Coordinates of C-alpha atoms and ligand atoms in Angstrom, one line a residue:
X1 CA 12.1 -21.2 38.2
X2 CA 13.1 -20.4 34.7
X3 CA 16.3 -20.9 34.4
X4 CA 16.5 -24.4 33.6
X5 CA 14.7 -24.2 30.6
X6 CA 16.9 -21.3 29.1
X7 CA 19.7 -23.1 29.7
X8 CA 18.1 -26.0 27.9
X9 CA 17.5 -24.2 24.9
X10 CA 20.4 -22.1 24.6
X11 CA 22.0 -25.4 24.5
X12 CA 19.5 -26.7 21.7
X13 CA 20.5 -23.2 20.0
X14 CA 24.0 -23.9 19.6
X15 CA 24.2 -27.4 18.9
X16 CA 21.3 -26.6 16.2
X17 CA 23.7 -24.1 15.1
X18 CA 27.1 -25.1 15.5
X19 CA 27.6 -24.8 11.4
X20 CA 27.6 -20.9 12.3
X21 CA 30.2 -21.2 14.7
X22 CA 30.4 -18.0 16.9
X23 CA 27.2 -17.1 15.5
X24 CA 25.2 -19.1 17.6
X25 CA 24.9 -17.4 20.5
X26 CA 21.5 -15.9 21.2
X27 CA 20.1 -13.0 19.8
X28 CA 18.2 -11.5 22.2
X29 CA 20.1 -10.6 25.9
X30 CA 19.4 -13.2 28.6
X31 CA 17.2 -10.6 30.0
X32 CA 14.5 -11.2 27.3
X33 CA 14.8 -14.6 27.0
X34 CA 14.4 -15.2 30.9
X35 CA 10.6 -14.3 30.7
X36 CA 9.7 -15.5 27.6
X37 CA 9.5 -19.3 26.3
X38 CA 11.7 -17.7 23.1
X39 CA 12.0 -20.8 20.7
X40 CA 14.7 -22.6 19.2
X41 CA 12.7 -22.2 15.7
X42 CA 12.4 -18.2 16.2
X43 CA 16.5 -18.0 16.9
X44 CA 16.9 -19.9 13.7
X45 CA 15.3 -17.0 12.0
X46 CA 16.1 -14.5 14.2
X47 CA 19.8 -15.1 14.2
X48 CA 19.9 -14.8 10.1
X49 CA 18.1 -11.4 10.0
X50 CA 20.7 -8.8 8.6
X51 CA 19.6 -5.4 9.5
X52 CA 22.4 -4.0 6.8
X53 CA 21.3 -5.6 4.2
X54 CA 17.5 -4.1 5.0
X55 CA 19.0 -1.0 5.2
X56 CA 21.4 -0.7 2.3
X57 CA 18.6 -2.0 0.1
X58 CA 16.3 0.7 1.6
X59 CA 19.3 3.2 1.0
X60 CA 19.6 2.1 -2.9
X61 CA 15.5 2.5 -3.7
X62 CA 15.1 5.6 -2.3
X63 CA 17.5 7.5 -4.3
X64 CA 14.6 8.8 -6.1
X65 CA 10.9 8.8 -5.9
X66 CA 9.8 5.4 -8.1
X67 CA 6.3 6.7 -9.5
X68 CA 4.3 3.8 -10.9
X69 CA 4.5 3.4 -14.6
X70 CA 8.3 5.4 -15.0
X71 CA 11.8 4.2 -15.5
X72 CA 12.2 4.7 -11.7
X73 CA 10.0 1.9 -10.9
X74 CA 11.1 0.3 -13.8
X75 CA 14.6 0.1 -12.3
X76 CA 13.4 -0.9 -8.7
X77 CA 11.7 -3.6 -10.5
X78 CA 14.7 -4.9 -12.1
X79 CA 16.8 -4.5 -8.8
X80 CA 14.1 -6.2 -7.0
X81 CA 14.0 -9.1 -9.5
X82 CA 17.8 -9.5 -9.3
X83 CA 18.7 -9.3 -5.2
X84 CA 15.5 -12.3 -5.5
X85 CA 18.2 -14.5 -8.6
X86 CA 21.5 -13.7 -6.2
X87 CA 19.1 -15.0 -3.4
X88 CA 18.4 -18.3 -5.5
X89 CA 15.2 -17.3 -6.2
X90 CA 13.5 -17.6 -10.0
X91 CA 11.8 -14.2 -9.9
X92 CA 8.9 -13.8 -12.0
X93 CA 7.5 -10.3 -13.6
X94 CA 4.0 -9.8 -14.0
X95 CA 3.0 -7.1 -15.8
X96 CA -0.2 -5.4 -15.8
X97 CA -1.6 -2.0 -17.3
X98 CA -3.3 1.0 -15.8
X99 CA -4.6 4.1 -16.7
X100 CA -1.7 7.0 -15.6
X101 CA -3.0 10.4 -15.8
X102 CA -0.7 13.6 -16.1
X103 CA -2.1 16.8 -14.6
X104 CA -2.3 19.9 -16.6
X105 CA 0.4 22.4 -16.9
X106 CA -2.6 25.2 -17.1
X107 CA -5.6 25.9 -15.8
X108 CA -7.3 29.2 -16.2
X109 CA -10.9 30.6 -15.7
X110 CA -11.3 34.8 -17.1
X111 CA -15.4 35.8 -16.4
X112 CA -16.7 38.8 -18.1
X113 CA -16.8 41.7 -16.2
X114 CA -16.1 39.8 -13.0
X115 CA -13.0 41.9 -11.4
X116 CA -12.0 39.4 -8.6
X117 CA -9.2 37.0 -8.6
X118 CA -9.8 33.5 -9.1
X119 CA -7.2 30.9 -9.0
X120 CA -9.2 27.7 -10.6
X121 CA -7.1 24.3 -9.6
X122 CA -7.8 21.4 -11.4
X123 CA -8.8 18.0 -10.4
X124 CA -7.1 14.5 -11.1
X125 CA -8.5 12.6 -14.2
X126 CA -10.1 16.1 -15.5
X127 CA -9.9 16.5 -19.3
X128 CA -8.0 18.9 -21.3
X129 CA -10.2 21.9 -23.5
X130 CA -10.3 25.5 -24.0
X131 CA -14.5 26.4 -23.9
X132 CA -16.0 29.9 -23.7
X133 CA -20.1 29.6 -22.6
X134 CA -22.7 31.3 -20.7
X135 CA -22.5 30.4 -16.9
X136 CA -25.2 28.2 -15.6
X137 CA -25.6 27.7 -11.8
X138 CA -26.6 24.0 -11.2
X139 CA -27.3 23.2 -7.9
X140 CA -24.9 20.5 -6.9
X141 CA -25.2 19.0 -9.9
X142 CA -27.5 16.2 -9.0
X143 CA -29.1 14.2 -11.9
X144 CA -33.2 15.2 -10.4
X145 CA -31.6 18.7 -10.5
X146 CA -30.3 18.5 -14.2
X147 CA -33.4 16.6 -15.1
X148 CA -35.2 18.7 -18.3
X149 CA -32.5 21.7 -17.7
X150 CA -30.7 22.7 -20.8
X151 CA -26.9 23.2 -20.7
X152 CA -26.1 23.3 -24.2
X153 CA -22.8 25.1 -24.4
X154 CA -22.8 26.4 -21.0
X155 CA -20.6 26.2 -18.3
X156 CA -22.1 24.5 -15.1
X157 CA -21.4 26.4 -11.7
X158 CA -21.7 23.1 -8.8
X159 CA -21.0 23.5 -5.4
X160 CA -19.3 20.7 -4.1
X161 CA -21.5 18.1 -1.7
X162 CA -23.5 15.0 -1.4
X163 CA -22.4 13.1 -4.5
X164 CA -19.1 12.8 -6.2
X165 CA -16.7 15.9 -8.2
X166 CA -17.3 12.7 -11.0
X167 CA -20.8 12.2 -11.0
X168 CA -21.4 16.0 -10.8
X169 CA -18.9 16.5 -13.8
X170 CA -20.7 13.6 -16.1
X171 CA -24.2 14.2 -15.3
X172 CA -23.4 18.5 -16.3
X173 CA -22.2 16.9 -19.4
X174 CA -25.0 14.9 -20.2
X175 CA -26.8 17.6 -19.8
X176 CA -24.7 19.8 -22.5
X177 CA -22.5 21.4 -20.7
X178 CA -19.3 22.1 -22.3
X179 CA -17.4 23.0 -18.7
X180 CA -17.8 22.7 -15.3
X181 CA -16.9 24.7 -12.2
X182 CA -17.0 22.8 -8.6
X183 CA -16.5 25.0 -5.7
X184 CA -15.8 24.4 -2.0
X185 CA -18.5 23.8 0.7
X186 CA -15.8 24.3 3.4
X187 CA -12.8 26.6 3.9
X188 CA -9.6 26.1 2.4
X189 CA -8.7 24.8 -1.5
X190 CA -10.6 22.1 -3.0
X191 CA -7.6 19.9 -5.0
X192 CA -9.5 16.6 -5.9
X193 CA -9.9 13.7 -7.9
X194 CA -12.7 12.8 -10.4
X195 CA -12.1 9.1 -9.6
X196 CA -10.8 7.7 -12.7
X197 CA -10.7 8.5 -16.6
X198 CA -14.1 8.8 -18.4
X199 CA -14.6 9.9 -22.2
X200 CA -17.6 11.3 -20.9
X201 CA -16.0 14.0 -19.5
X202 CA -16.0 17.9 -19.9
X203 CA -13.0 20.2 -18.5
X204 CA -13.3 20.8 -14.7
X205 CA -11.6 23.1 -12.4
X206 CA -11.9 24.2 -9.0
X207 CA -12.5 27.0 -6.7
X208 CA -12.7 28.0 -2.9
X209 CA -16.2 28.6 -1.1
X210 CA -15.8 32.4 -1.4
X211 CA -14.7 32.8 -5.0
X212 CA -17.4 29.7 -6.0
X213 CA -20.1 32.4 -4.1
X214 CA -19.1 35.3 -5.5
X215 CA -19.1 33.8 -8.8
X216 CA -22.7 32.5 -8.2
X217 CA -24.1 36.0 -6.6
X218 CA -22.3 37.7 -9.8
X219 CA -23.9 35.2 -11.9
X220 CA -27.4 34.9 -10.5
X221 CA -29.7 36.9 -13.0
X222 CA -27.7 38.0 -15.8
X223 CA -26.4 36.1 -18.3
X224 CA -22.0 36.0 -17.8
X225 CA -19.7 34.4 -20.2
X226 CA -16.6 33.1 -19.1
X227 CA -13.9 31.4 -20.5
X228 CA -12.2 28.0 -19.6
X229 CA -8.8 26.5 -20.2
X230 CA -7.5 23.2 -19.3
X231 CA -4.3 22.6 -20.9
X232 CA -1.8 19.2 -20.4
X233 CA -3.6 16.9 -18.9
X234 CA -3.5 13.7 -20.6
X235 CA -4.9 10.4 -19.8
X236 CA -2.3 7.0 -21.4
X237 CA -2.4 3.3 -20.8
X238 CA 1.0 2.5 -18.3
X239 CA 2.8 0.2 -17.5
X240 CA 3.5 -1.2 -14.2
X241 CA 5.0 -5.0 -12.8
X242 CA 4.5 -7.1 -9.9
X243 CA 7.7 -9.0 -8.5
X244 CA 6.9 -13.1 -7.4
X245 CA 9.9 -15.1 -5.8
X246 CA 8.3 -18.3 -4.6
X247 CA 10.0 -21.3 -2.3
X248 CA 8.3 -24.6 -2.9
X249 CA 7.5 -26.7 0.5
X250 CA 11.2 -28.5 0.7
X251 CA 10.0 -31.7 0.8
X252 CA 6.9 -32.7 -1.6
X253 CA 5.9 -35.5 -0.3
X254 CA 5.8 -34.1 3.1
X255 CA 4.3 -30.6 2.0
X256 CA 1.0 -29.0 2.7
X257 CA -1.3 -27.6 0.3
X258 CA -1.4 -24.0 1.5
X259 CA 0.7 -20.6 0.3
X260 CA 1.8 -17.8 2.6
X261 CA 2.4 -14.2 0.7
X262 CA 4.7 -11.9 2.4
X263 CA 4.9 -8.8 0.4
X264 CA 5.4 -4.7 0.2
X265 CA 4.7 -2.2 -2.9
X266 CA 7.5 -0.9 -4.1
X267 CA 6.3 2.2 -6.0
X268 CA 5.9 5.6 -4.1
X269 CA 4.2 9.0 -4.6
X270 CA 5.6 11.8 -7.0
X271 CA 8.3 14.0 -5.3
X272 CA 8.8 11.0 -2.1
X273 CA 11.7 9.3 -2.0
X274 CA 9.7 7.1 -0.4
X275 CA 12.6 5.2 2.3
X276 CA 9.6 4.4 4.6
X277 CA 6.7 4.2 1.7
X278 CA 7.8 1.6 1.2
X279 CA 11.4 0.8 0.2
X280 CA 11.2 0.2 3.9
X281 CA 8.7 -3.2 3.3
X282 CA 10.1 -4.1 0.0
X283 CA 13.9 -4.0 1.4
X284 CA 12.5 -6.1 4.5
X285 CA 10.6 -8.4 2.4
X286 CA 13.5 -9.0 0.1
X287 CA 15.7 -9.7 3.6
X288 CA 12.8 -12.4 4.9
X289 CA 13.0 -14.0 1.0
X290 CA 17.1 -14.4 2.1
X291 CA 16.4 -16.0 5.3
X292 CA 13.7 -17.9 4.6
X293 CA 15.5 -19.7 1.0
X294 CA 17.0 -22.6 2.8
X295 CA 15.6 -23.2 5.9
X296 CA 13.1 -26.4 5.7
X297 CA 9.5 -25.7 5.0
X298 CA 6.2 -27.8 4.4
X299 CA 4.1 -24.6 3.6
X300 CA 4.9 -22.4 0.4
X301 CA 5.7 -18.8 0.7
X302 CA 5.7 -16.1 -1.7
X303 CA 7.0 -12.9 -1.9
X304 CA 6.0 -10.2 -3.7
X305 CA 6.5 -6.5 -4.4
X306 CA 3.7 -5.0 -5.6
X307 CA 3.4 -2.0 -8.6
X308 CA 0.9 0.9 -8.1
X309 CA 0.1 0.1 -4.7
X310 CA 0.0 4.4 -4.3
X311 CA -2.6 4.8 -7.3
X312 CA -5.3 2.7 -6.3
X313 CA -4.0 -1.2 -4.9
X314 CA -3.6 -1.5 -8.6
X315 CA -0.5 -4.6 -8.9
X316 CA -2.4 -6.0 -5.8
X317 CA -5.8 -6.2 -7.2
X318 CA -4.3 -7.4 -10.5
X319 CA -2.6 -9.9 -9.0
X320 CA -5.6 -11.2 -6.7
X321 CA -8.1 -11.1 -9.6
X322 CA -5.7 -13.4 -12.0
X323 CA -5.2 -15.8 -9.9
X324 CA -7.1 -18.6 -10.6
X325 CA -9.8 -19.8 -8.0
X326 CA -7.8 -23.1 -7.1
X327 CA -4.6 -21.0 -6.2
X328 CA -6.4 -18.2 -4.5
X329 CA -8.2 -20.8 -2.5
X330 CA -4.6 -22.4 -1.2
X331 CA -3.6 -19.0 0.2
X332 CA -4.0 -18.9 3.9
X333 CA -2.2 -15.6 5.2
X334 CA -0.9 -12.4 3.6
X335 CA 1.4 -10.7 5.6
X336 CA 1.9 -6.6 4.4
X337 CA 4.7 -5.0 5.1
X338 CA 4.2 -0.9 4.4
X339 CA 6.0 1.9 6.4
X340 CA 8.1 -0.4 8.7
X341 CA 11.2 1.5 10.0
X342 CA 10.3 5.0 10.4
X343 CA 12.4 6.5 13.6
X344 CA 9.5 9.4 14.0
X345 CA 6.5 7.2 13.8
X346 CA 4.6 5.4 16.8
X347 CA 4.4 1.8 17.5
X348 CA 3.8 -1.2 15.6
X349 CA 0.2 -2.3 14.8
X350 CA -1.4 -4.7 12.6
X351 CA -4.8 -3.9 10.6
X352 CA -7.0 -5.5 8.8
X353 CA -9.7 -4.6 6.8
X354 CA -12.6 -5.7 9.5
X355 CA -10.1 -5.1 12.6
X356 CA -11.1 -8.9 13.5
X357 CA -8.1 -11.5 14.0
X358 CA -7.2 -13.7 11.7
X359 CA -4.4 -16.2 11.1
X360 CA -1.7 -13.5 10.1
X361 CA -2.6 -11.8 13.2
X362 CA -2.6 -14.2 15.7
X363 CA 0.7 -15.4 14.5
X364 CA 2.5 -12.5 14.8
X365 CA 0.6 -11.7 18.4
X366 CA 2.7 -15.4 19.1
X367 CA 5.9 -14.7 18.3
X368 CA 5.9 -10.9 18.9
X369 CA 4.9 -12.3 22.8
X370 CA 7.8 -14.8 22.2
X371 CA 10.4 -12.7 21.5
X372 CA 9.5 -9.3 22.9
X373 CA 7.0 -10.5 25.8
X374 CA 4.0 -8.0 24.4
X375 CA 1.5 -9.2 21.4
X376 CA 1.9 -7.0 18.6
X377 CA -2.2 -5.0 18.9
X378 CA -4.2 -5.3 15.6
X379 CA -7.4 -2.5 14.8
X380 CA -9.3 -2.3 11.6
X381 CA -7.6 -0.2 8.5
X382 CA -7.1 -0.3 5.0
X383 CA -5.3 1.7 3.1
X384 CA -2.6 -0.9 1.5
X385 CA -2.4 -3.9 -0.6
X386 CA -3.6 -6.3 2.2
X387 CA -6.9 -5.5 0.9
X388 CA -8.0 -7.1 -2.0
X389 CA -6.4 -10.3 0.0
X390 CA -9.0 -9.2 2.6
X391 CA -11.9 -8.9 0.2
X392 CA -11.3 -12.2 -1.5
X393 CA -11.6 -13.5 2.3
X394 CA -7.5 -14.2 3.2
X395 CA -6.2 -13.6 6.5
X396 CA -4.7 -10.5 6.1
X397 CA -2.9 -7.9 7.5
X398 CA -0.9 -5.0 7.5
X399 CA 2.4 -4.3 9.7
X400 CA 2.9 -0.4 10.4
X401 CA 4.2 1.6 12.1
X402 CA 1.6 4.4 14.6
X403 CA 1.0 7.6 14.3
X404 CA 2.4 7.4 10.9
X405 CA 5.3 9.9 10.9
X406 CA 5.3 13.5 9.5
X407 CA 7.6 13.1 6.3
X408 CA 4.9 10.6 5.3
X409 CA 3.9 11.4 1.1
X410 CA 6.5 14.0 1.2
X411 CA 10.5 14.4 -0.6
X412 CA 11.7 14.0 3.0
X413 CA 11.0 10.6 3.3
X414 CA 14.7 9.6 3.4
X415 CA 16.8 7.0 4.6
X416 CA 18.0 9.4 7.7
X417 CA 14.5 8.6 9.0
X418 CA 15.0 5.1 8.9
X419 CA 15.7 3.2 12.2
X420 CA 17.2 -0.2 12.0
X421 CA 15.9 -1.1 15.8
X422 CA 12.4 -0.7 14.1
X423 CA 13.5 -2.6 10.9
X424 CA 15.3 -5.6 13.0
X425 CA 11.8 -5.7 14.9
X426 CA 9.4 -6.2 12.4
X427 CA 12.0 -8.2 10.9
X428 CA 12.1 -10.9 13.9
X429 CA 8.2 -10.5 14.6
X430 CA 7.4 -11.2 10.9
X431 CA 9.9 -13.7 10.2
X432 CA 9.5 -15.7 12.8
X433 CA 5.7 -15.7 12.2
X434 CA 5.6 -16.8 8.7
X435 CA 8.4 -19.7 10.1
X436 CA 6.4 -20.8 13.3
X437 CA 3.2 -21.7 9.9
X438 CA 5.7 -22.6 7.5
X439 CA 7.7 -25.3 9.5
X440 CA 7.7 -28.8 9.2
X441 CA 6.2 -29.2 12.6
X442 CA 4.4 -26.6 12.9
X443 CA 0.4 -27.0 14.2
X444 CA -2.0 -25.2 14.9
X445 CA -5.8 -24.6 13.6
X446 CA -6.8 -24.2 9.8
X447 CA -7.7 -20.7 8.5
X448 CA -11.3 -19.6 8.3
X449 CA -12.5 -18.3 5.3
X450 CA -14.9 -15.4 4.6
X451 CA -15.1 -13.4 1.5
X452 CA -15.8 -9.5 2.3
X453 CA -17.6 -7.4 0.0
X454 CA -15.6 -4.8 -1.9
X455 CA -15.6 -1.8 0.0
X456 CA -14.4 1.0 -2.3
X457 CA -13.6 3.7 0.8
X458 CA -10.6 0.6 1.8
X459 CA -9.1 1.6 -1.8
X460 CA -9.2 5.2 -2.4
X461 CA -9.6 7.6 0.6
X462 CA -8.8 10.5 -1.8
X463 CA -12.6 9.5 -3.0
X464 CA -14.0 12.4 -1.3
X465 CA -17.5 14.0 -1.7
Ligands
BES1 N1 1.5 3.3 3.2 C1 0.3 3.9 2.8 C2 -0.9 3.5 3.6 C3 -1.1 4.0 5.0 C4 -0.6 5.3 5.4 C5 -1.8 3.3 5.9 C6 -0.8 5.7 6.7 C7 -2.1 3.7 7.2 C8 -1.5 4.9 7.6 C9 0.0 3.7 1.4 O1 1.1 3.5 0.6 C10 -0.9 4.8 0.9 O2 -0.5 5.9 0.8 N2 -2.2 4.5 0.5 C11 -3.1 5.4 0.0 C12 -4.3 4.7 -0.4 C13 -4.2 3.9 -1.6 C14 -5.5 3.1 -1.8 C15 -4.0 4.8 -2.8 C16 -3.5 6.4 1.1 O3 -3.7 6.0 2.3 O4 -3.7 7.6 0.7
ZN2 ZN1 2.6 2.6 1.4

């Protein structure tokens, strides 16, 4: 039977413990524990894990939305940086730059003699400019299309399709044009993104299908002159920081070579409060940086909230590509933590970017079937700053929470969404993996290494064609 052995280590549990005093009781109800070989190494962790304090740090980030590159994240930086010192921690800033891009307060399109609405929207990374020229339908835009055709002053009507809104807008501009119009090939508004800044660039807007063919029937066969006005946007170098709190193995002599990163982004979208994305794995990963400080370890863990995780993986790439080969090499799990205590969202999953195990995976399958008697599932996904660890071949992965819940990118992504049952589970689960690796007597098999090719769709899925 079972019961001899919970008795055993409940035992081992208190007298482990008996510093905490009333404390050391176990976490998890007998019930649990009775069908699971729960470890005295997971209660050590498990028994530290303060919801609260997961929770009231969730509750002071997401006052407001913390936008890569403004004071908000500035401030979240600084309060990051500071709970890491009261923890003991030497917290390190790394800054980095990026290109920020503010969207234009106007965009307007007026066609002569064309008596139909149009409501132009712009696309991200567009430049400003006010241009009046002929209108010149252009295919898709497609460089064999342009080749020998003369857009000198013109503006360049593209339907949208096949290659990129960026490629279309820079090969219209090599071929003269001085603005281009990209309309829908499907229903609905067409609100994209050019992909990034180029000086290359001529103004762009967009239109729907139906006003983007009635343009082009209006326009077929008789020269039309319309006018186009982007005003606003501007394209500036920003600012954005990465937040490192290390613990060294405890004991040198005794330590290993390798490094496990736990980590979160702490930036959010314009307008989301962002309590789940992700004050939710910053707060949590601030929480495992308490527990963790002064329990013994051979194996050195960092943790780290990441800038600009929502514009591109940008304070995640930076950090990955500046570290030098010899540390990158000594880094053998990355554990993500993004979107980890919504109440409306689905179960927890891991991905990673090939949906294969790795390390971080099968360690938190372990102790998830430890402490809850079910292996956390993994499947393949991107989407988060797991990646570029991925790509430079470190078991990686990324804890979330699915379906991902409604308020997701939106202002009501709030701290009354937040559950702490989901928090304390990812907590334990997470924790307790990093600590079953980072142990003194830990064992188990050495990572595998395999660097991935860069896969640009992992980065930007608002990279549509
Ligand atoms: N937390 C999300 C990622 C996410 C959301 C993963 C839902 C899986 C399901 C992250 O902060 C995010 O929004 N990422 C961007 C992509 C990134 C490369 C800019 C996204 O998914 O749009
Ligand atoms: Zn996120």
């Amino acid at each position: 039977m079972m019961k001899k052995p919970i008795v055993k280590i409940a035992l081992a549990a208190s007298l482990t413990f008996s510093a905490f005093g009333t404390q050391a009781v176990l976490a998890k109800p007998a019930e649990t524990v009775k069908n699971q070989p729960y470890k005295v190494f997971d209660q050590k962790i498990v028994n530290q894990i303060n919801v609260d304090n997961i929770y009231n740090n969730i509750d002071y980030l997401a006052k407001v939305p913390r936008v890569a590159g403004t004071e908000a994240e500035h401030d979240a930086v600084q309060f990051i940086k500071n709970t890491f010192k009261s923890y003991g921690y030497d917290a390190e800033v790394q800054e980095f730059t990026f290109t920020g891009y503010t969207p234009p307060s106007t965009t307007a399109l007026s066609v002569e003699g064309f008596t139909e609405n149009l409501n132009p929207s712009s696309f991200t990374y567009t430049v400003s400019g006010d241009v009046t020229g002929e209108i010149a339908l252009a295919g898709l835009g497609k460089k064999e299309e342009l080749a020998g055709v003369d857009l000198t002053g013109k503006i360049a009507l593209i339907k949208r399709g096949e290659i990129s809104f960026g490629e279309k807008v820079l090969n219209a501009a090599a071929a003269g044009a001085a603005g281009v119009i990209i309309y829908n090939n499907a229903d609905g508004a067409l609100n994209g993104t050019l992909g990034g800044a180029n000086d290359k660039y001529v103004p762009a807007v967009a239109l729907t299908k139906a006003e983007g063919e009635a343009l082009a029937a209006y326009a077929q066969g008789q020269p039309v002159n319309a006018s186009l006005k982007v005003e606003g946007a501007k394209i500036e170098e920003r600012k954005s920081h990465n937040v490192i709190a290390t613990k060294k193995p405890t004991n040198k002599k005794k330590a290993t070579n390798d490094v496990i990163v736990v980590g979160s982004h702490h930036d959010s979208v314009e307008l989301a409060p962002g309590a789940n994305d992700d004050a939710s794995g910053t707060a949590m990963t601030l929480e495992l940086a308490r527990v963790l400080k002064d329990v013994p370890t051979d194996t050195e863990i960092r943790f780290i909230t990441f800038g600009a995780e929502e514009l591109g993986l940008i304070g995640s790439t930076y950090y990955v590509d500046n570290l030098p080969q010899s540390d990158l090499n000594r880094i053998i799990a990355n554990f993500n933590l993004d979107m980890v205590g919504s109440k409306d969202a689905g179960d927890l999953v891991m991905n990673t970017i090939d949906g294969q195990p790795n390390l971080v995976t099968e360690l938190a399958q372990a102790s998830s079937q430890r402490l809850n008697g079910v292996p956390t599932p993994y499947a393949e996904g991107g989407r988060s700053d797991h990646v570029p660890f991925g790509e430079a071949g470190i078991p990686a992965a990324l804890f979330i929470h699915e379906p991902t819940e409604p308020w997701y990118h939106t202002p009501e992504d709030t701290i009354d969404k937040i559950s702490k049952e989901k928090l304390q589970d990812v907590a334990e689960i997470v924790g307790t993996a990093v600590y079953d690796r980072a142990r003194f007597d830990h064992m188990g098999p050495k990572p595998k290494k395999v660097k991935k090719a860069k896969n640009k769709e992992l980065y930007y899925n608002e990279n549509v064609k």
